[in-house]
mmCIF file of C-alpha atoms in Angstrom:
data_model
loop_
_atom_site.group_PDB
_atom_site.id
_atom_site.type_symbol
_atom_site.label_atom_id
_atom_site.label_comp_id
_atom_site.label_asym_id
_atom_site.label_seq_id
_atom_site.Cartn_x
_atom_site.Cartn_y
_atom_site.Cartn_z
ATOM 1 C CA MET I 1 0.000 0.000 0.000
ATOM 2 C CA GLU I 2 1.072 3.589 -0.455
ATOM 3 C CA ILE I 3 1.578 6.225 2.235
ATOM 4 C CA SER I 4 3.260 9.617 2.270
ATOM 5 C CA ILE I 5 6.298 10.273 4.478
ATOM 6 C CA ASN I 6 7.227 13.945 4.693
ATOM 7 C CA GLN I 7 5.403 14.508 1.393
ATOM 8 C CA GLN I 8 7.155 11.637 -0.429
ATOM 9 C CA ARG I 9 5.091 8.664 -1.603
ATOM 10 C CA THR I 10 6.334 5.376 -0.158
ATOM 11 C CA GLU I 11 5.211 1.784 -0.631
ATOM 12 C CA ILE I 12 4.847 -0.329 2.542
ATOM 13 C CA PRO I 13 3.289 -3.737 3.301
ATOM 14 C CA GLU I 14 -0.342 -4.028 4.412
ATOM 15 C CA ARG I 15 -0.973 -4.034 8.202
ATOM 16 C CA PHE I 16 2.310 -2.210 8.904
ATOM 17 C CA SER I 17 2.550 -0.580 12.331
ATOM 18 C CA VAL I 18 4.245 2.728 13.071
ATOM 19 C CA GLU I 19 6.918 0.783 14.966
ATOM 20 C CA GLN I 20 7.593 -1.465 11.949
ATOM 21 C CA LEU I 21 7.809 1.567 9.678
ATOM 22 C CA LEU I 22 10.304 3.342 11.921
ATOM 23 C CA SER I 23 12.380 0.167 12.347
ATOM 24 C CA SER I 24 12.629 -0.112 8.570
ATOM 25 C CA LEU I 25 13.655 3.544 8.203
ATOM 26 C CA PHE I 26 16.043 3.886 11.166
ATOM 27 C CA THR I 27 18.217 0.836 11.701
ATOM 28 C CA ASP I 28 20.213 2.259 14.620
ATOM 29 C CA SER I 29 17.697 3.910 16.981
ATOM 30 C CA THR I 30 14.357 5.653 17.087
ATOM 31 C CA LYS I 31 15.518 7.894 19.928
ATOM 32 C CA GLY I 32 14.688 11.548 19.321
ATOM 33 C CA ILE I 33 11.964 10.860 16.754
ATOM 34 C CA ALA I 34 8.513 12.421 16.798
ATOM 35 C CA LEU I 35 5.812 11.197 14.460
ATOM 36 C CA ALA I 36 2.375 12.361 13.387
ATOM 37 C CA VAL I 37 -0.122 10.469 11.250
ATOM 38 C CA ASN I 38 -2.563 12.708 9.405
ATOM 39 C CA GLN I 39 -1.486 15.596 11.660
ATOM 40 C CA ILE I 40 -2.169 13.662 14.880
ATOM 41 C CA ILE I 41 0.870 12.963 17.071
ATOM 42 C CA ILE I 42 1.263 9.272 17.905
ATOM 43 C CA SER I 43 2.898 8.668 21.292
ATOM 44 C CA LYS I 44 5.812 6.257 21.395
ATOM 45 C CA SER I 45 3.826 3.842 23.586
ATOM 46 C CA ASP I 46 1.251 3.520 20.766
ATOM 47 C CA TRP I 47 3.759 2.889 17.956
ATOM 48 C CA PRO I 48 3.480 -0.938 18.165
ATOM 49 C CA ILE I 49 -0.335 -0.917 17.971
ATOM 50 C CA HIS I 50 -1.018 1.954 15.571
ATOM 51 C CA ILE I 51 -1.593 0.315 12.168
ATOM 52 C CA LEU I 52 -1.067 2.482 9.103
ATOM 53 C CA ASN I 53 -3.700 2.811 6.384
ATOM 54 C CA PRO I 54 -3.462 3.522 2.649
ATOM 55 C CA ASP I 55 -2.851 7.209 1.902
ATOM 56 C CA ASP I 56 -1.862 8.070 5.479
ATOM 57 C CA LYS I 57 0.275 11.188 5.647
ATOM 58 C CA ILE I 58 3.233 10.694 7.984
ATOM 59 C CA THR I 59 5.265 13.593 9.346
ATOM 60 C CA LEU I 60 8.629 12.549 10.805
ATOM 61 C CA ILE I 61 10.817 14.850 12.850
ATOM 62 C CA LYS I 62 14.216 13.747 14.126
ATOM 63 C CA ALA I 63 15.974 15.791 16.791
ATOM 64 C CA THR I 64 19.614 16.634 16.118
ATOM 65 C CA GLN I 65 22.413 17.869 18.333
ATOM 66 C CA GLY I 66 24.516 20.888 17.679
ATOM 67 C CA GLY I 67 24.369 24.585 17.897
#
């Protein structure tokens, strides 16, 4: 199925959770990541149970260090 991640169309498997999506995108760690689905923030505790749907619009923000 197709979703949008930061305005880029992406193909993912059916019944993919937010946690599975982030694990596929960030192999090292999901620390410092905030995520919204269709402009609704999904808390980290809900990542394993929040199942993505076709045409969902994902906004990913990753905190960085520096000044």
